[in-house]
Tab-separated table of C-alpha atoms in Angstrom:
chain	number	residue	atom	x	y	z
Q	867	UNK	CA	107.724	34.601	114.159
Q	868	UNK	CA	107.373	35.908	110.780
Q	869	UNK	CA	109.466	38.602	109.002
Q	870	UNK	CA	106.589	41.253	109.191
Q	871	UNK	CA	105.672	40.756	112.675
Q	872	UNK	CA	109.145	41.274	114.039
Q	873	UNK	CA	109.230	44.166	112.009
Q	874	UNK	CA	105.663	45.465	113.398
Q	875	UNK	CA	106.700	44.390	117.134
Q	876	UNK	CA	110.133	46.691	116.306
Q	877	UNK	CA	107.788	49.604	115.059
Q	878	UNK	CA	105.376	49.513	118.062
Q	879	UNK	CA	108.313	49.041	120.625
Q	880	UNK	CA	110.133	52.054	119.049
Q	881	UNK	CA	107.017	54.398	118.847
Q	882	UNK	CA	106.505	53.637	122.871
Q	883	UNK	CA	110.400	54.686	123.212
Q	884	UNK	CA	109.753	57.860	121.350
Q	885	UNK	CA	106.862	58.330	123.134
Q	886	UNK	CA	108.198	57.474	126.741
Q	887	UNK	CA	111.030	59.828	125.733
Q	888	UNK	CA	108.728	62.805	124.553
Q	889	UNK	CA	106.468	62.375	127.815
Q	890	UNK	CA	109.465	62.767	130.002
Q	891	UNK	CA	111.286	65.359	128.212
Q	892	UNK	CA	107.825	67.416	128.728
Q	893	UNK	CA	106.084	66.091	131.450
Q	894	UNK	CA	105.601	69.319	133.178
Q	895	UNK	CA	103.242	70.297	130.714
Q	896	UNK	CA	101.093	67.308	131.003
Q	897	UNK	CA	100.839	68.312	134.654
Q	898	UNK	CA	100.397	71.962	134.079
Q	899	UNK	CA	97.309	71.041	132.134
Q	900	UNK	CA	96.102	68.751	134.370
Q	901	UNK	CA	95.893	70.945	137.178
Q	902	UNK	CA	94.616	73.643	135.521
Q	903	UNK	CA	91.703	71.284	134.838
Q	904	UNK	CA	91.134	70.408	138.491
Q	905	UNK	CA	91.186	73.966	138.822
Q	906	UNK	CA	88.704	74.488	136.427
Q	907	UNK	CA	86.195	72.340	138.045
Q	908	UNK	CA	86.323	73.730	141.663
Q	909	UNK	CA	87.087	77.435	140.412
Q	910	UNK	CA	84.728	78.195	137.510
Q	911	UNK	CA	86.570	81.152	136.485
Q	912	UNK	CA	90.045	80.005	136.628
Q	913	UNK	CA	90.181	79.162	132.975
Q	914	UNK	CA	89.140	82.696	132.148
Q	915	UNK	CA	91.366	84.660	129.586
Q	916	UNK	CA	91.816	87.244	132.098
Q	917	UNK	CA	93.214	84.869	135.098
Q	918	UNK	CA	94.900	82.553	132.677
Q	919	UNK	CA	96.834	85.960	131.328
Q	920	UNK	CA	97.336	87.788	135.020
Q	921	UNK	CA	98.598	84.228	135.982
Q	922	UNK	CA	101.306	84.442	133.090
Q	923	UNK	CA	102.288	88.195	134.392
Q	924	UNK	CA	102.810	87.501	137.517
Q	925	UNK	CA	104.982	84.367	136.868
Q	926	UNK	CA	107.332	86.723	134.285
Q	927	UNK	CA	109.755	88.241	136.982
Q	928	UNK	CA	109.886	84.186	138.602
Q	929	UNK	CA	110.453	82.712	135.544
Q	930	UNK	CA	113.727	85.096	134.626
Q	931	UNK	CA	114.879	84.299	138.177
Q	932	UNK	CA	114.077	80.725	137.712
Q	933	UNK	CA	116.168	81.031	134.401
Q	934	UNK	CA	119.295	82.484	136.344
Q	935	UNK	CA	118.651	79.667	139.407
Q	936	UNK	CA	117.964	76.979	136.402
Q	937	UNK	CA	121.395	77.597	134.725
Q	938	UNK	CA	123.838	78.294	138.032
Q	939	UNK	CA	122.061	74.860	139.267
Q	940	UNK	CA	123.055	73.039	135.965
Q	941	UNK	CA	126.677	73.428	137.277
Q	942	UNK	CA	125.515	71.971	140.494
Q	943	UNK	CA	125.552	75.037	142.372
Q	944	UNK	CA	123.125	77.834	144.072
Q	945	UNK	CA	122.381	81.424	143.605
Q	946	UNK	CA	120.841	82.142	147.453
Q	947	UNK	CA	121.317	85.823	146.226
Q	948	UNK	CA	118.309	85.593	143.453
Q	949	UNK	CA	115.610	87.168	146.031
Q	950	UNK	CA	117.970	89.923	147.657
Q	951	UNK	CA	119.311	91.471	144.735
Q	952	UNK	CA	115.820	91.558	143.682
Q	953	UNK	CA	115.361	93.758	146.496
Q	954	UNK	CA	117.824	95.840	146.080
Q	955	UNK	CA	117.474	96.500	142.359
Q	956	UNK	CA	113.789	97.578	143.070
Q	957	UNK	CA	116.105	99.977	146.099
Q	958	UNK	CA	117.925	101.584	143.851
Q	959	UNK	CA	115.997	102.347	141.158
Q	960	UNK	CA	113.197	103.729	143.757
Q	961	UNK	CA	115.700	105.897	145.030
Q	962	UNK	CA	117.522	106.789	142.051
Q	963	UNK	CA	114.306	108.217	140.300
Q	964	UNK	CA	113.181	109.829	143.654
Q	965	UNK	CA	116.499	111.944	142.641
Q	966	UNK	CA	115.287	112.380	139.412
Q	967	UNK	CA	118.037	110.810	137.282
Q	968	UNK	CA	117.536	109.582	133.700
Q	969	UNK	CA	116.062	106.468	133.053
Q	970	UNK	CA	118.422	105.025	131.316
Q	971	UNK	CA	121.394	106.003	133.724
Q	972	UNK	CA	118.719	104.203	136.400
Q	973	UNK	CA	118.652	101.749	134.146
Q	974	UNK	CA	122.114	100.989	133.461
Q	975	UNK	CA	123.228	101.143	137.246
Q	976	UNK	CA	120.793	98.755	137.947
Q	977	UNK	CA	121.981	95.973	135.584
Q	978	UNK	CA	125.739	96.822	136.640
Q	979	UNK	CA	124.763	96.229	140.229
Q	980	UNK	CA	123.340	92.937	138.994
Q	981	UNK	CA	126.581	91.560	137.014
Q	982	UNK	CA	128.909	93.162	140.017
Q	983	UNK	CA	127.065	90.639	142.299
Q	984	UNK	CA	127.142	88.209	139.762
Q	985	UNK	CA	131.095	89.085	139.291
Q	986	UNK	CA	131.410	89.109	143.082
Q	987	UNK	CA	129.999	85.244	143.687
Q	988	UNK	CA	131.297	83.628	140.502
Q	989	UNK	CA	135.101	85.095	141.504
Q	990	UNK	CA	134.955	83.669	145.305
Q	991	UNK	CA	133.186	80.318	143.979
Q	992	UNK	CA	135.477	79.926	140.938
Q	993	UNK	CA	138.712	81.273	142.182
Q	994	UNK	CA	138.397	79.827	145.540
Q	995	UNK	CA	136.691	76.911	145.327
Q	996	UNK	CA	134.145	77.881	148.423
Q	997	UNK	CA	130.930	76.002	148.116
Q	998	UNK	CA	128.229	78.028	146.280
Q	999	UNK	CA	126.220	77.600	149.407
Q	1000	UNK	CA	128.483	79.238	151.224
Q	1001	UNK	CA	129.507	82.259	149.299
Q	1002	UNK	CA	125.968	83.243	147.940
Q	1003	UNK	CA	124.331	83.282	151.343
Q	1004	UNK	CA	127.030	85.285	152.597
Q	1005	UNK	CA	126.518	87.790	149.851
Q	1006	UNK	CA	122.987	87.545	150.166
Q	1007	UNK	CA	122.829	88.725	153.839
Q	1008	UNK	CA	125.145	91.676	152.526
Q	1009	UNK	CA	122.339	92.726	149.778
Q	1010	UNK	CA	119.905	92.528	152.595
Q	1011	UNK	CA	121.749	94.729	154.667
Q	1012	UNK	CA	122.948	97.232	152.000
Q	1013	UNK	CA	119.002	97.493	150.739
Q	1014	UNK	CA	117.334	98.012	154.146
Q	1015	UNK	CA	120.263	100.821	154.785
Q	1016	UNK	CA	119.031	102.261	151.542
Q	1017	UNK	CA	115.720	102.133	152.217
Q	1018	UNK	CA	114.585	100.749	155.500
Q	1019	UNK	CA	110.758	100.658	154.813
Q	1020	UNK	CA	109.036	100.599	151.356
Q	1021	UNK	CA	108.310	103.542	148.663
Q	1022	UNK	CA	109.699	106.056	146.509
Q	1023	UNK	CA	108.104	106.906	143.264
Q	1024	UNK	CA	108.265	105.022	139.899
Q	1025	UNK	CA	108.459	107.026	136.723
Q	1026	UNK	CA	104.846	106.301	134.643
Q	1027	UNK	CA	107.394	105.897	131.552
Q	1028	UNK	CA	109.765	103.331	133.038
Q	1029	UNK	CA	106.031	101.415	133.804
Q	1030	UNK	CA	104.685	102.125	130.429
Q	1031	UNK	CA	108.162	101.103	128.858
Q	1032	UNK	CA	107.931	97.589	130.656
Q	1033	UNK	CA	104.119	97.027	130.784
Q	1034	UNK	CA	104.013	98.199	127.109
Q	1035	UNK	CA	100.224	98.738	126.369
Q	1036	UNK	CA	97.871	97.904	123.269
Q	1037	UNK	CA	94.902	98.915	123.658
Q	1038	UNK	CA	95.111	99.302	127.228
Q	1039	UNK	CA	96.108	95.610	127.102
Q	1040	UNK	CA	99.745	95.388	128.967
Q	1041	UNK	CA	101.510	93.048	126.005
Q	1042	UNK	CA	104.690	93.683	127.965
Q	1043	UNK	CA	104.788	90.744	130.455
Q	1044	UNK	CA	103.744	88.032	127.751
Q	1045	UNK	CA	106.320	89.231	125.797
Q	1046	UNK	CA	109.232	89.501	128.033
Q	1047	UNK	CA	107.682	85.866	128.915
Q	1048	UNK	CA	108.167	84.417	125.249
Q	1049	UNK	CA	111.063	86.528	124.999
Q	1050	UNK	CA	112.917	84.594	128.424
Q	1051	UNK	CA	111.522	80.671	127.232
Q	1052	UNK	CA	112.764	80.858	123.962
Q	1053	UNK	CA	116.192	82.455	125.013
Q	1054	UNK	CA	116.586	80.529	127.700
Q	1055	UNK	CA	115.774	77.028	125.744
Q	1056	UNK	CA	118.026	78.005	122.979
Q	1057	UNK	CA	120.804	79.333	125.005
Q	1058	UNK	CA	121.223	76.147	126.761
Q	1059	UNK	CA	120.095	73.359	124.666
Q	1060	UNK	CA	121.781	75.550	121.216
Q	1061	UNK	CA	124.630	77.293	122.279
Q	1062	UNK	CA	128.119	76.223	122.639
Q	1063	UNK	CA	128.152	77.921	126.287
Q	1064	UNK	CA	124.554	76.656	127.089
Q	1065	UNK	CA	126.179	73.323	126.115
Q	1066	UNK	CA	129.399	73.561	128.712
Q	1067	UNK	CA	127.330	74.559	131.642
Q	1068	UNK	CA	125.990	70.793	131.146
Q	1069	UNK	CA	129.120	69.425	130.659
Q	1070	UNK	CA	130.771	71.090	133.642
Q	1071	UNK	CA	127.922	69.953	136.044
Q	1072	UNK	CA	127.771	66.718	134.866
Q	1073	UNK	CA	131.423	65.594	135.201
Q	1074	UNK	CA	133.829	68.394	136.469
Q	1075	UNK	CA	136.609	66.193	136.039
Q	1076	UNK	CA	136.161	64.773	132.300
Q	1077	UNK	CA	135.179	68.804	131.213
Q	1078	UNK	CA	139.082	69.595	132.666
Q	1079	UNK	CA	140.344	66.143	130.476
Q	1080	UNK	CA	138.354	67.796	127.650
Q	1081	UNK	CA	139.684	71.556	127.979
Q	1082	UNK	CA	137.139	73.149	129.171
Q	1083	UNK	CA	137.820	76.211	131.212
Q	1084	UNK	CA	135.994	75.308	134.553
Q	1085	UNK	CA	137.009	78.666	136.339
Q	1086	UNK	CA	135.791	80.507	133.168
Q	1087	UNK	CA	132.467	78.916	132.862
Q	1088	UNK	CA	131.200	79.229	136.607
Q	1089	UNK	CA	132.150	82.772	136.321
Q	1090	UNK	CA	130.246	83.454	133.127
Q	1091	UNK	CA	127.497	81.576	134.883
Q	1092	UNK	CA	127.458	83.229	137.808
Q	1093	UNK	CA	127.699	86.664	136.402
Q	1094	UNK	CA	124.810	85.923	133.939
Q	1095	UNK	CA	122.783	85.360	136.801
Q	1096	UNK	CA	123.504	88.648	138.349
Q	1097	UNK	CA	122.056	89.922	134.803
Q	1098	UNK	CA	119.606	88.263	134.504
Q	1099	UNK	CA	118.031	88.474	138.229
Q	1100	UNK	CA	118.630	92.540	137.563
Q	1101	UNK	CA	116.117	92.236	134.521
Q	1102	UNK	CA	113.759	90.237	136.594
Q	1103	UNK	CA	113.786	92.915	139.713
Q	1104	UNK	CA	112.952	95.796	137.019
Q	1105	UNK	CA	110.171	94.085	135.356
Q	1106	UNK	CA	109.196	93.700	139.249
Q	1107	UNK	CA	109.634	97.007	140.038
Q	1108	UNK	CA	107.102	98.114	137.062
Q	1109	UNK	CA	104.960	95.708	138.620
Q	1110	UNK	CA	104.589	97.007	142.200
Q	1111	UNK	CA	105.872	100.693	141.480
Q	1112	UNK	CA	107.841	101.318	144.370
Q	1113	UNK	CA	111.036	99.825	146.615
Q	1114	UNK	CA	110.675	97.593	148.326
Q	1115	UNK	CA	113.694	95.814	150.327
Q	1116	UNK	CA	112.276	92.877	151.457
Q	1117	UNK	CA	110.015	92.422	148.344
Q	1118	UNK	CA	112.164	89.782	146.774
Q	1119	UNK	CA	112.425	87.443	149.376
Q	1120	UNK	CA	109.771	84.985	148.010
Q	1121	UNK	CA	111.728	84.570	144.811
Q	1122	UNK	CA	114.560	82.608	146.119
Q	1123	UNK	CA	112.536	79.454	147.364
Q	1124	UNK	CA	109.967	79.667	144.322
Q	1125	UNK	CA	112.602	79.769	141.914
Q	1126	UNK	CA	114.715	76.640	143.575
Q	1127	UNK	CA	111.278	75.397	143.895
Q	1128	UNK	CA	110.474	75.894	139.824
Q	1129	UNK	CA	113.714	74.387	138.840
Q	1130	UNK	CA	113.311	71.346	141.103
Q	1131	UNK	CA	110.243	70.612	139.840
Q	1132	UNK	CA	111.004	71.127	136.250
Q	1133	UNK	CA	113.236	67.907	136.562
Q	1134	UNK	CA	116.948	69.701	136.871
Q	1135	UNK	CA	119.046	67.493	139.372
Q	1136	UNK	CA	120.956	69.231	142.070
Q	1137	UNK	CA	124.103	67.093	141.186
Q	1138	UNK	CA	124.337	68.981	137.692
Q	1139	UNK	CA	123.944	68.380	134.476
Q	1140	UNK	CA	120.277	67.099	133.790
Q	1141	UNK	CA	117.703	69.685	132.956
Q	1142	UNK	CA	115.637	71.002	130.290
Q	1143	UNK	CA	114.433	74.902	130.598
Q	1144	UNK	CA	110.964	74.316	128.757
Q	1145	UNK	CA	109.866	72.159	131.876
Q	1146	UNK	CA	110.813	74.876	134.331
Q	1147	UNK	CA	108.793	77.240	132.198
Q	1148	UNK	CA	105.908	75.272	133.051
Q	1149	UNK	CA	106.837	75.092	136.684
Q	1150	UNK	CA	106.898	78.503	136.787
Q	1151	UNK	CA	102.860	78.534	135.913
Q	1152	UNK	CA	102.451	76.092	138.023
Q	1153	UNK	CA	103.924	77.640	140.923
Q	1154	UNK	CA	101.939	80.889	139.809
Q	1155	UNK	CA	98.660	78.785	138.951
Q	1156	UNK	CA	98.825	77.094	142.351
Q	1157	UNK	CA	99.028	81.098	144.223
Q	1158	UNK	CA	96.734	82.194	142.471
Q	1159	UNK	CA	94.271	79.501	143.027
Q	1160	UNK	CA	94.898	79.397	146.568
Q	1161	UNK	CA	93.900	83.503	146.686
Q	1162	UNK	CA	90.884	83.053	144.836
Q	1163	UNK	CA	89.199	80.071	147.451
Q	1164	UNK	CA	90.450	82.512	149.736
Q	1165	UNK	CA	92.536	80.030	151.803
Q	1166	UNK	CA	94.303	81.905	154.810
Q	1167	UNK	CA	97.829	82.840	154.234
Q	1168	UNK	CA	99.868	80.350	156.912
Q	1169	UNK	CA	98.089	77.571	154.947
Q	1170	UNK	CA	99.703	78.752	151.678
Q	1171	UNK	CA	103.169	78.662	153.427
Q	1172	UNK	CA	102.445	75.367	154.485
Q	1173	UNK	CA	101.727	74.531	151.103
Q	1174	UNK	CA	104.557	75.929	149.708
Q	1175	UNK	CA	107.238	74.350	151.893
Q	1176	UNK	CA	105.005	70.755	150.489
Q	1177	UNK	CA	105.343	71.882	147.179
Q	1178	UNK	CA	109.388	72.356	147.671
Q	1179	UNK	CA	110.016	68.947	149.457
Q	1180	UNK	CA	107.771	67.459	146.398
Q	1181	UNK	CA	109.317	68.938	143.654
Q	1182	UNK	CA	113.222	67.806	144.961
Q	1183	UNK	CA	111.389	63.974	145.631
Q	1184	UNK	CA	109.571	64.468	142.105
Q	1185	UNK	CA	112.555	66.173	140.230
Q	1186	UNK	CA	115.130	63.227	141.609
Q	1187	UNK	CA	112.976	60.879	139.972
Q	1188	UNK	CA	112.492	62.373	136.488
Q	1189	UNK	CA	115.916	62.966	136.420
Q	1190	UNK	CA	116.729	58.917	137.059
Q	1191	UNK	CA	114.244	58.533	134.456
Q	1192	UNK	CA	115.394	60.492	132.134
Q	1193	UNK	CA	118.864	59.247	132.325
Q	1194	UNK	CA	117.889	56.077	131.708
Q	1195	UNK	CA	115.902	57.036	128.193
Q	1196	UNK	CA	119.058	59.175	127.637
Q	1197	UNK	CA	117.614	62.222	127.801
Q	1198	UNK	CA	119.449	65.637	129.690
């Protein structure tokens, strides 16, 4: 073999690497578009501006949850409280402005609530060394409790300026949710693929025991992690709130198994460390395409629950996969 052709044969073999490794460090696009092709054809109007834009507002409070569930799984861990404090913040803030406080006190009490959570499952996981599982579901059946005692059934009034402030219209055009959409995918991306921190939450759940050789404060990081959940889950049940306009204490319930769901399928491994955020962006439309879909062929609701708990068992079959693949192209 000549000179040249080994060098052409090296050239094609390393253009199929990079391309391998691009496919599977962004496959979830691929898909997204895919479907929304298939969708396409049997749904006429599904590619509309108008559906393709309600389909990006409604998945802005998952993906912000999704972005809390994405990074507390990185460290091979849960957040079963995602959904609940959901509720609650959409409790309190109904109630607070039915007494007529400011909005930014309501405001402000309702991210404290969220990092107090946060606090209050990163301490017991980090301090005591209780299984995520364990200590989040317990907490979560607290929020539960403490919203429905708030509030047993939904309502309350939201202010129109709160809504305004979130929705933020042009033109009558609500900007708001495509920009607190951006806003969360490029954050979240450079946060954890960027920063310093985003970098020790992968190191930390992909070898607990070589992070401690290395120095890194384990207790430290699962409580950051855990407490920036709590934030960030409190700015996903406000956007909510602005959405629906009233509390609502079991309104957040849905969020917990979509978000697992979106991560899962976005190729993060539930042993830790492997995951990029940009795929479970696009498993967040999806997730969102997929509901919507299902609502506009009018398919009756117990079939959509059906659907979902398919779509959960696939993504954790699919994710495992991609993740194995991905190791072995030496991607995260």
């Amino acid at each position: 073999m000549s000179v040249d052709s080994m060098r052409s044969t090296l050239t094609i073999s390393t253009y199929l690497r990079r391309a391998r490794s691009f496919i599977m460090g962004y496959y979830m696009f691929i898909i997204l578009a895919v479907v929304w092709l298939i969708f396409a054809a049997i749904s006429p109007g599904f590619l509309t501006a108008s559906n393709i834009y309600r389909i990006i507002m409604f998945s802005t409070p998952l993906l912000i949850v999704s972005l809390a569930q994405n990074i507390v799984i990185l460290t091979r861990g849960f957040d079963l409280t995602v959904g609940s404090l959901v509720s609650l913040i959409t409790v309190i803030v109904s109630v607070m402005m039915d007494w007529k406080w400011p909005l930014m006190v309501i405001v402000a009490m309702a991210l404290v609530a969220g990092l107090m959570v946060g606090a209050l499952n990163g301490f017991c996981i980090s301090r005591f060394k209780v299984d995520p599982f364990i200590i989040t579901l317990s907490v979560m059946f607290i929020l539960d409790g403490i919203a429905l005692m708030i509030r047993p059934t939904p309502g309350g009034d939201i202010y129109p300026e709160f809504v305004s402030g979130i929705m933020l219209y042009v033109n009558g055009f609500p900007a708001g949710p495509l920009i607190i959409f951006l806003i969360t995918g490029v954050i979240g991306t450079l946060f954890l693929e960027r920063r310093y921190t985003g970098r020790l939450v992968y190191a930390v759940g992909c070898a607990e025991e070589r992070a401690l050789l290395r120095g890194i404060n384990i207790r430290k990081i699962l409580l950051t992690v855990y407490i920036l959940s709590g934030l960030l889950v409190s700015i996903g049940g406000l956007v909510y709130t602005a959405y629906i306009q009233i509390g609502d204490p079991n309104l957040g319930a849905p969020l917990l198994f979509a978000s697992i769901t979106a991560v899962f399928l976005g190729g993060t491994s539930a042993a830790g460390g492997v995951g990029r955020f940009p795929n479970t962006c696009a498993a967040v439309l999806l997730i969102s395409s997929i509901t919507t879909f299902l609502f506009q062929i009018q398919v009756i609701a117990w079939y959509r629950y059906i659907i979902n708990g398919v779509l959960l068992i696939t993504s954790a079959i699919f994710g495992k996969y991609v993740v194995e693949a991905r190791v072995r192209t030496g991607g995260v």
